[in-house]
């Protein structure tokens, strides 16, 4: 039976997607707001952990209270892989926009409900149980949130600006964290610590509901991403029926065919999020509980550090479009490996300026990771499995990273060594370095399974010419390889007595 070879049509100027600036800005705003709300909760939770420990675990000593409150933060990460599998499959089936609208509803409602939970003194053991259930609902929705938002922005962005545009997603994360932490400081300053422990800690969680409503409005008004629309349009009617049934590729097949991408994703997510949670979730508790630094001073330092990160974040994204994503992962990993112990020496000095310098070192390292993560991850997988593969691998990795605050607190308590978090970060730096060295460079390239995307017609012409030049170079390389193989073939034939040309 003779197989028919499918004729591939040359890519023309009409095949290059021109991204509308207004739609792009709306997409980034909508995606970033949802991510900001996710980290708003993390910011609030990290900065009120001491209060939650007293409200929901009143019978334990202060150290155990802190660990218990941070454990309630970490346990929902066990649910995130399930949410990733669930929403990832739906995202590849129904599209990115619809799923992001659902996740922001669940996320805002579950955060709002935390503020409604009575204290342990009122309902006993049901108080921490309800807190855990609310955090698990958060974890389930967040399982599809960040990956969906990063895919949404990546599929809307021009190829040459994907790093810069993607960096605004984690800009939203940091901004949400600053908003959450700042709100905690503002409320506690106005009403006093006693009132804050009594009822004031609830107020920041109530803010999540109006933020969620705004985010839902923005996401609902958006169209589906160009890359996903192209994917659907390319399918024949029979394949469209298959699309409605969901992705036909199993996770096992993804792991077999795309194992390099999966490992790169896991490594980058672990390096980024362990550093993230160590600096922004664990450090407030470390400063107040372990170093006995005044809580309000420690909070203000962290907020100042995070505001500085907001300015660095888009700069890293912009530079990654010029120099690539890999250099920043490698530089950040080496810096974390070398500077982790010096940073904690400064943090433990009990001198305000030195504490700030130590935290700033870790913050700049973190910017190297967050500045490129949102643009790197979606480029690792093709369109038809992008949401499923990325959500699964991302949330398995975050499951490990999410244990950081609890593990760090336990290590310090168990060993009585204030440098345990630094050693922890050095191990993570080694993982990041291996990832940066082995991952493929994706800057300025089309997403897998999608046509090139440009900001305007002039850029589209340049991209098309670069594409044709790349094809010509590949043809020359293949021609050279064929010549080498032909020469080798002749040499082998000459060595065999019964084979003639």
PDB file of C-alpha atoms in Angstrom, residues 154-366:
ATOM      1  CA  UNK A 154       1.883  33.614  25.945  1.00  0.00           C
ATOM      2  CA  UNK A 155      -0.638  32.725  23.246  1.00  0.00           C
ATOM      3  CA  UNK A 156      -1.695  36.370  22.964  1.00  0.00           C
ATOM      4  CA  UNK A 157       1.863  37.781  22.810  1.00  0.00           C
ATOM      5  CA  UNK A 158       4.041  38.512  19.759  1.00  0.00           C
ATOM      6  CA  UNK A 159       7.036  36.186  19.542  1.00  0.00           C
ATOM      7  CA  UNK A 160       9.576  38.971  20.035  1.00  0.00           C
ATOM      8  CA  UNK A 161       7.803  40.408  23.110  1.00  0.00           C
ATOM      9  CA  UNK A 162       6.681  37.254  24.898  1.00  0.00           C
ATOM     10  CA  UNK A 163       9.246  37.623  27.679  1.00  0.00           C
ATOM     11  CA  UNK A 164       8.271  41.226  28.419  1.00  0.00           C
ATOM     12  CA  UNK A 165       4.541  40.519  28.258  1.00  0.00           C
ATOM     13  CA  UNK A 166       4.824  37.359  30.322  1.00  0.00           C
ATOM     14  CA  UNK A 167       6.789  39.164  33.035  1.00  0.00           C
ATOM     15  CA  UNK A 168       3.686  41.210  33.864  1.00  0.00           C
ATOM     16  CA  UNK A 169       1.973  38.051  35.069  1.00  0.00           C
ATOM     17  CA  UNK A 170       4.382  37.705  37.992  1.00  0.00           C
ATOM     18  CA  UNK A 171       4.329  41.482  38.335  1.00  0.00           C
ATOM     19  CA  UNK A 172       0.684  40.861  39.233  1.00  0.00           C
ATOM     20  CA  UNK A 173       1.781  38.157  41.695  1.00  0.00           C
ATOM     21  CA  UNK A 174       4.155  40.506  43.487  1.00  0.00           C
ATOM     22  CA  UNK A 175       1.647  43.382  43.370  1.00  0.00           C
ATOM     23  CA  UNK A 176      -1.034  41.126  44.882  1.00  0.00           C
ATOM     24  CA  UNK A 177       1.382  40.089  47.594  1.00  0.00           C
ATOM     25  CA  UNK A 178       2.230  43.731  48.330  1.00  0.00           C
ATOM     26  CA  UNK A 179      -1.469  44.605  48.457  1.00  0.00           C
ATOM     27  CA  UNK A 180      -2.208  41.732  50.845  1.00  0.00           C
ATOM     28  CA  UNK A 181       0.747  42.455  53.125  1.00  0.00           C
ATOM     29  CA  UNK A 182       0.151  46.211  53.026  1.00  0.00           C
ATOM     30  CA  UNK A 183      -3.499  45.758  53.900  1.00  0.00           C
ATOM     31  CA  UNK A 184      -2.554  43.625  56.912  1.00  0.00           C
ATOM     32  CA  UNK A 185      -0.134  46.300  58.117  1.00  0.00           C
ATOM     33  CA  UNK A 186      -2.668  49.086  57.566  1.00  0.00           C
ATOM     34  CA  UNK A 187      -5.484  47.318  59.412  1.00  0.00           C
ATOM     35  CA  UNK A 188      -3.315  46.187  62.330  1.00  0.00           C
ATOM     36  CA  UNK A 189      -1.873  49.702  62.683  1.00  0.00           C
ATOM     37  CA  UNK A 190      -5.308  51.346  62.713  1.00  0.00           C
ATOM     38  CA  UNK A 191      -7.131  48.974  65.076  1.00  0.00           C
ATOM     39  CA  UNK A 192      -4.237  47.704  67.219  1.00  0.00           C
ATOM     40  CA  UNK A 193      -2.899  44.189  67.793  1.00  0.00           C
ATOM     41  CA  UNK A 194      -5.591  43.098  70.268  1.00  0.00           C
ATOM     42  CA  UNK A 195      -8.473  43.983  67.942  1.00  0.00           C
ATOM     43  CA  UNK A 196      -6.576  42.535  64.984  1.00  0.00           C
ATOM     44  CA  UNK A 197      -6.255  39.154  66.755  1.00  0.00           C
ATOM     45  CA  UNK A 198      -9.901  39.308  67.772  1.00  0.00           C
ATOM     46  CA  UNK A 199     -11.557  40.199  64.444  1.00  0.00           C
ATOM     47  CA  UNK A 200      -9.354  42.445  62.299  1.00  0.00           C
ATOM     48  CA  UNK A 201      -7.506  39.546  60.631  1.00  0.00           C
ATOM     49  CA  UNK A 202     -10.757  38.692  58.817  1.00  0.00           C
ATOM     50  CA  UNK A 203     -10.990  41.970  56.896  1.00  0.00           C
ATOM     51  CA  UNK A 204      -8.206  41.314  54.318  1.00  0.00           C
ATOM     52  CA  UNK A 205      -9.878  38.056  53.264  1.00  0.00           C
ATOM     53  CA  UNK A 206     -13.149  39.888  52.580  1.00  0.00           C
ATOM     54  CA  UNK A 207     -11.392  42.047  49.967  1.00  0.00           C
ATOM     55  CA  UNK A 208     -10.955  38.964  47.759  1.00  0.00           C
ATOM     56  CA  UNK A 209     -14.637  38.975  46.722  1.00  0.00           C
ATOM     57  CA  UNK A 210     -14.714  42.377  44.965  1.00  0.00           C
ATOM     58  CA  UNK A 211     -11.314  41.641  43.410  1.00  0.00           C
ATOM     59  CA  UNK A 212     -12.712  38.369  42.071  1.00  0.00           C
ATOM     60  CA  UNK A 213     -15.771  40.092  40.613  1.00  0.00           C
ATOM     61  CA  UNK A 214     -13.561  42.588  38.757  1.00  0.00           C
ATOM     62  CA  UNK A 215     -11.325  39.792  37.480  1.00  0.00           C
ATOM     63  CA  UNK A 216     -14.303  37.745  36.313  1.00  0.00           C
ATOM     64  CA  UNK A 217     -15.689  40.732  34.410  1.00  0.00           C
ATOM     65  CA  UNK A 218     -12.377  41.317  32.623  1.00  0.00           C
ATOM     66  CA  UNK A 219     -11.871  37.660  31.728  1.00  0.00           C
ATOM     67  CA  UNK A 220     -15.428  37.098  30.578  1.00  0.00           C
ATOM     68  CA  UNK A 221     -15.119  40.020  28.139  1.00  0.00           C
ATOM     69  CA  UNK A 222     -12.035  38.569  26.427  1.00  0.00           C
ATOM     70  CA  UNK A 223     -11.946  36.436  23.302  1.00  0.00           C
ATOM     71  CA  UNK A 224     -10.183  33.093  23.096  1.00  0.00           C
ATOM     72  CA  UNK A 225      -6.439  33.191  22.390  1.00  0.00           C
ATOM     73  CA  UNK A 226      -5.325  33.331  18.720  1.00  0.00           C
ATOM     74  CA  UNK A 227      -3.231  30.156  19.071  1.00  0.00           C
ATOM     75  CA  UNK A 228      -6.152  28.102  20.388  1.00  0.00           C
ATOM     76  CA  UNK A 229      -8.471  29.517  17.716  1.00  0.00           C
ATOM     77  CA  UNK A 230      -5.966  28.496  15.048  1.00  0.00           C
ATOM     78  CA  UNK A 231      -5.753  25.033  16.552  1.00  0.00           C
ATOM     79  CA  UNK A 232      -9.535  24.580  16.359  1.00  0.00           C
ATOM     80  CA  UNK A 233      -9.761  26.028  12.839  1.00  0.00           C
ATOM     81  CA  UNK A 234      -7.103  23.634  11.539  1.00  0.00           C
ATOM     82  CA  UNK A 235      -9.014  20.598  12.694  1.00  0.00           C
ATOM     83  CA  UNK A 236     -11.281  18.747  10.317  1.00  0.00           C
ATOM     84  CA  UNK A 237     -14.825  18.017  11.452  1.00  0.00           C
ATOM     85  CA  UNK A 238     -13.916  14.613  12.782  1.00  0.00           C
ATOM     86  CA  UNK A 239     -11.112  16.071  14.849  1.00  0.00           C
ATOM     87  CA  UNK A 240     -13.438  18.752  16.214  1.00  0.00           C
ATOM     88  CA  UNK A 241     -15.601  15.964  17.583  1.00  0.00           C
ATOM     89  CA  UNK A 242     -12.482  14.586  19.190  1.00  0.00           C
ATOM     90  CA  UNK A 243     -11.647  17.981  20.633  1.00  0.00           C
ATOM     91  CA  UNK A 244     -15.011  18.087  22.395  1.00  0.00           C
ATOM     92  CA  UNK A 245     -14.206  14.701  23.926  1.00  0.00           C
ATOM     93  CA  UNK A 246     -10.971  16.104  25.322  1.00  0.00           C
ATOM     94  CA  UNK A 247      -7.255  15.605  24.604  1.00  0.00           C
ATOM     95  CA  UNK A 248      -6.492  12.120  23.278  1.00  0.00           C
ATOM     96  CA  UNK A 249      -2.917  12.185  24.574  1.00  0.00           C
ATOM     97  CA  UNK A 250      -2.491  10.594  28.016  1.00  0.00           C
ATOM     98  CA  UNK A 251      -0.136  11.994  30.623  1.00  0.00           C
ATOM     99  CA  UNK A 252       1.954   8.852  30.235  1.00  0.00           C
ATOM    100  CA  UNK A 253       2.385   9.577  26.542  1.00  0.00           C
ATOM    101  CA  UNK A 254       3.190  13.218  27.324  1.00  0.00           C
ATOM    102  CA  UNK A 255       5.832  12.068  29.784  1.00  0.00           C
ATOM    103  CA  UNK A 256       7.267   9.695  27.168  1.00  0.00           C
ATOM    104  CA  UNK A 257       7.288  12.057  24.177  1.00  0.00           C
ATOM    105  CA  UNK A 258       7.956  15.340  26.007  1.00  0.00           C
ATOM    106  CA  UNK A 259      10.041  14.175  28.961  1.00  0.00           C
ATOM    107  CA  UNK A 260      12.733  16.817  28.410  1.00  0.00           C
ATOM    108  CA  UNK A 261      10.144  19.576  28.547  1.00  0.00           C
ATOM    109  CA  UNK A 262       8.537  18.045  31.633  1.00  0.00           C
ATOM    110  CA  UNK A 263      11.848  17.899  33.483  1.00  0.00           C
ATOM    111  CA  UNK A 264      12.704  21.474  32.483  1.00  0.00           C
ATOM    112  CA  UNK A 265       9.288  22.622  33.674  1.00  0.00           C
ATOM    113  CA  UNK A 266       9.624  20.806  37.003  1.00  0.00           C
ATOM    114  CA  UNK A 267      13.119  22.173  37.621  1.00  0.00           C
ATOM    115  CA  UNK A 268      12.239  25.779  36.786  1.00  0.00           C
ATOM    116  CA  UNK A 269       9.048  25.745  38.862  1.00  0.00           C
ATOM    117  CA  UNK A 270      10.777  24.238  41.900  1.00  0.00           C
ATOM    118  CA  UNK A 271      13.663  26.725  41.756  1.00  0.00           C
ATOM    119  CA  UNK A 272      11.303  29.680  41.343  1.00  0.00           C
ATOM    120  CA  UNK A 273       8.622  28.803  43.847  1.00  0.00           C
ATOM    121  CA  UNK A 274      10.845  27.535  46.659  1.00  0.00           C
ATOM    122  CA  UNK A 275      12.719  30.856  46.512  1.00  0.00           C
ATOM    123  CA  UNK A 276       9.372  32.677  46.271  1.00  0.00           C
ATOM    124  CA  UNK A 277       7.798  30.995  49.298  1.00  0.00           C
ATOM    125  CA  UNK A 278      10.997  31.198  51.327  1.00  0.00           C
ATOM    126  CA  UNK A 279      11.329  34.955  50.811  1.00  0.00           C
ATOM    127  CA  UNK A 280       7.721  36.119  50.739  1.00  0.00           C
ATOM    128  CA  UNK A 281       5.810  33.607  52.875  1.00  0.00           C
ATOM    129  CA  UNK A 282       8.298  32.216  55.391  1.00  0.00           C
ATOM    130  CA  UNK A 283      10.553  35.228  56.035  1.00  0.00           C
ATOM    131  CA  UNK A 284       7.954  37.370  57.887  1.00  0.00           C
ATOM    132  CA  UNK A 285       7.507  34.531  60.390  1.00  0.00           C
ATOM    133  CA  UNK A 286      11.267  33.902  60.503  1.00  0.00           C
ATOM    134  CA  UNK A 287      11.978  37.542  61.333  1.00  0.00           C
ATOM    135  CA  UNK A 288       9.358  37.804  64.054  1.00  0.00           C
ATOM    136  CA  UNK A 289       9.385  34.321  65.610  1.00  0.00           C
ATOM    137  CA  UNK A 290      13.011  33.206  65.247  1.00  0.00           C
ATOM    138  CA  UNK A 291      14.894  36.518  65.257  1.00  0.00           C
ATOM    139  CA  UNK A 292      12.444  38.271  67.611  1.00  0.00           C
ATOM    140  CA  UNK A 293      12.413  41.231  65.277  1.00  0.00           C
ATOM    141  CA  UNK A 294       9.420  43.563  65.760  1.00  0.00           C
ATOM    142  CA  UNK A 295       6.597  42.263  63.583  1.00  0.00           C
ATOM    143  CA  UNK A 296       5.683  45.635  62.117  1.00  0.00           C
ATOM    144  CA  UNK A 297       9.320  46.396  61.212  1.00  0.00           C
ATOM    145  CA  UNK A 298       9.796  43.014  59.542  1.00  0.00           C
ATOM    146  CA  UNK A 299       6.614  43.418  57.540  1.00  0.00           C
ATOM    147  CA  UNK A 300       7.636  46.868  56.325  1.00  0.00           C
ATOM    148  CA  UNK A 301      11.044  45.574  55.199  1.00  0.00           C
ATOM    149  CA  UNK A 302       9.462  42.751  53.180  1.00  0.00           C
ATOM    150  CA  UNK A 303       6.962  45.155  51.603  1.00  0.00           C
ATOM    151  CA  UNK A 304       9.777  47.550  50.643  1.00  0.00           C
ATOM    152  CA  UNK A 305      11.704  44.651  49.081  1.00  0.00           C
ATOM    153  CA  UNK A 306       8.653  43.570  47.099  1.00  0.00           C
ATOM    154  CA  UNK A 307       7.998  47.074  45.797  1.00  0.00           C
ATOM    155  CA  UNK A 308      11.575  47.098  44.519  1.00  0.00           C
ATOM    156  CA  UNK A 309      10.935  43.755  42.804  1.00  0.00           C
ATOM    157  CA  UNK A 310       8.026  45.320  40.912  1.00  0.00           C
ATOM    158  CA  UNK A 311      10.443  47.632  39.093  1.00  0.00           C
ATOM    159  CA  UNK A 312      12.966  44.880  38.295  1.00  0.00           C
ATOM    160  CA  UNK A 313      10.404  42.320  37.080  1.00  0.00           C
ATOM    161  CA  UNK A 314       9.502  43.782  33.641  1.00  0.00           C
ATOM    162  CA  UNK A 315      13.155  44.726  33.030  1.00  0.00           C
ATOM    163  CA  UNK A 316      14.172  41.058  33.325  1.00  0.00           C
ATOM    164  CA  UNK A 317      11.362  40.085  30.956  1.00  0.00           C
ATOM    165  CA  UNK A 318      12.416  42.719  28.439  1.00  0.00           C
ATOM    166  CA  UNK A 319      16.073  41.665  28.568  1.00  0.00           C
ATOM    167  CA  UNK A 320      15.110  38.004  28.160  1.00  0.00           C
ATOM    168  CA  UNK A 321      13.590  38.837  24.764  1.00  0.00           C
ATOM    169  CA  UNK A 322      17.008  40.080  23.706  1.00  0.00           C
ATOM    170  CA  UNK A 323      19.422  37.711  25.453  1.00  0.00           C
ATOM    171  CA  UNK A 324      17.231  34.643  25.995  1.00  0.00           C
ATOM    172  CA  UNK A 325      15.554  32.941  28.968  1.00  0.00           C
ATOM    173  CA  UNK A 326      18.308  30.420  29.799  1.00  0.00           C
ATOM    174  CA  UNK A 327      20.966  32.974  30.831  1.00  0.00           C
ATOM    175  CA  UNK A 328      18.721  34.374  33.565  1.00  0.00           C
ATOM    176  CA  UNK A 329      17.897  30.919  34.944  1.00  0.00           C
ATOM    177  CA  UNK A 330      21.606  30.058  35.036  1.00  0.00           C
ATOM    178  CA  UNK A 331      22.665  33.408  36.529  1.00  0.00           C
ATOM    179  CA  UNK A 332      19.908  33.285  39.145  1.00  0.00           C
ATOM    180  CA  UNK A 333      20.814  29.723  40.158  1.00  0.00           C
ATOM    181  CA  UNK A 334      24.535  30.476  40.497  1.00  0.00           C
ATOM    182  CA  UNK A 335      23.763  33.622  42.501  1.00  0.00           C
ATOM    183  CA  UNK A 336      21.436  31.686  44.823  1.00  0.00           C
ATOM    184  CA  UNK A 337      24.054  28.976  45.349  1.00  0.00           C
ATOM    185  CA  UNK A 338      26.802  31.483  46.165  1.00  0.00           C
ATOM    186  CA  UNK A 339      24.790  34.118  48.046  1.00  0.00           C
ATOM    187  CA  UNK A 340      22.355  32.059  50.165  1.00  0.00           C
ATOM    188  CA  UNK A 341      24.606  31.857  53.231  1.00  0.00           C
ATOM    189  CA  UNK A 342      25.919  35.469  52.976  1.00  0.00           C
ATOM    190  CA  UNK A 343      22.307  36.656  52.620  1.00  0.00           C
ATOM    191  CA  UNK A 344      21.260  34.886  55.837  1.00  0.00           C
ATOM    192  CA  UNK A 345      24.348  36.160  57.632  1.00  0.00           C
ATOM    193  CA  UNK A 346      23.122  39.668  56.859  1.00  0.00           C
ATOM    194  CA  UNK A 347      19.523  38.820  57.788  1.00  0.00           C
ATOM    195  CA  UNK A 348      20.661  37.406  61.153  1.00  0.00           C
ATOM    196  CA  UNK A 349      22.823  40.467  61.953  1.00  0.00           C
ATOM    197  CA  UNK A 350      19.974  42.305  63.746  1.00  0.00           C
ATOM    198  CA  UNK A 351      21.062  45.487  61.932  1.00  0.00           C
ATOM    199  CA  UNK A 352      18.288  47.065  59.896  1.00  0.00           C
ATOM    200  CA  UNK A 353      20.400  48.027  56.882  1.00  0.00           C
ATOM    201  CA  UNK A 354      22.092  44.632  56.715  1.00  0.00           C
ATOM    202  CA  UNK A 355      18.764  42.778  57.059  1.00  0.00           C
ATOM    203  CA  UNK A 356      17.440  44.796  54.143  1.00  0.00           C
ATOM    204  CA  UNK A 357      20.565  44.026  52.078  1.00  0.00           C
ATOM    205  CA  UNK A 358      20.275  40.281  52.723  1.00  0.00           C
ATOM    206  CA  UNK A 359      16.616  40.175  51.710  1.00  0.00           C
ATOM    207  CA  UNK A 360      17.357  42.339  48.667  1.00  0.00           C
ATOM    208  CA  UNK A 361      19.963  39.821  47.465  1.00  0.00           C
ATOM    209  CA  UNK A 362      17.387  37.034  47.592  1.00  0.00           C
ATOM    210  CA  UNK A 363      14.795  39.260  45.905  1.00  0.00           C
ATOM    211  CA  UNK A 364      17.025  40.007  42.903  1.00  0.00           C
ATOM    212  CA  UNK A 365      17.746  36.282  42.528  1.00  0.00           C
ATOM    213  CA  UNK A 366      14.002  35.638  42.620  1.00  0.00           C
TER     214      UNK A 366
END
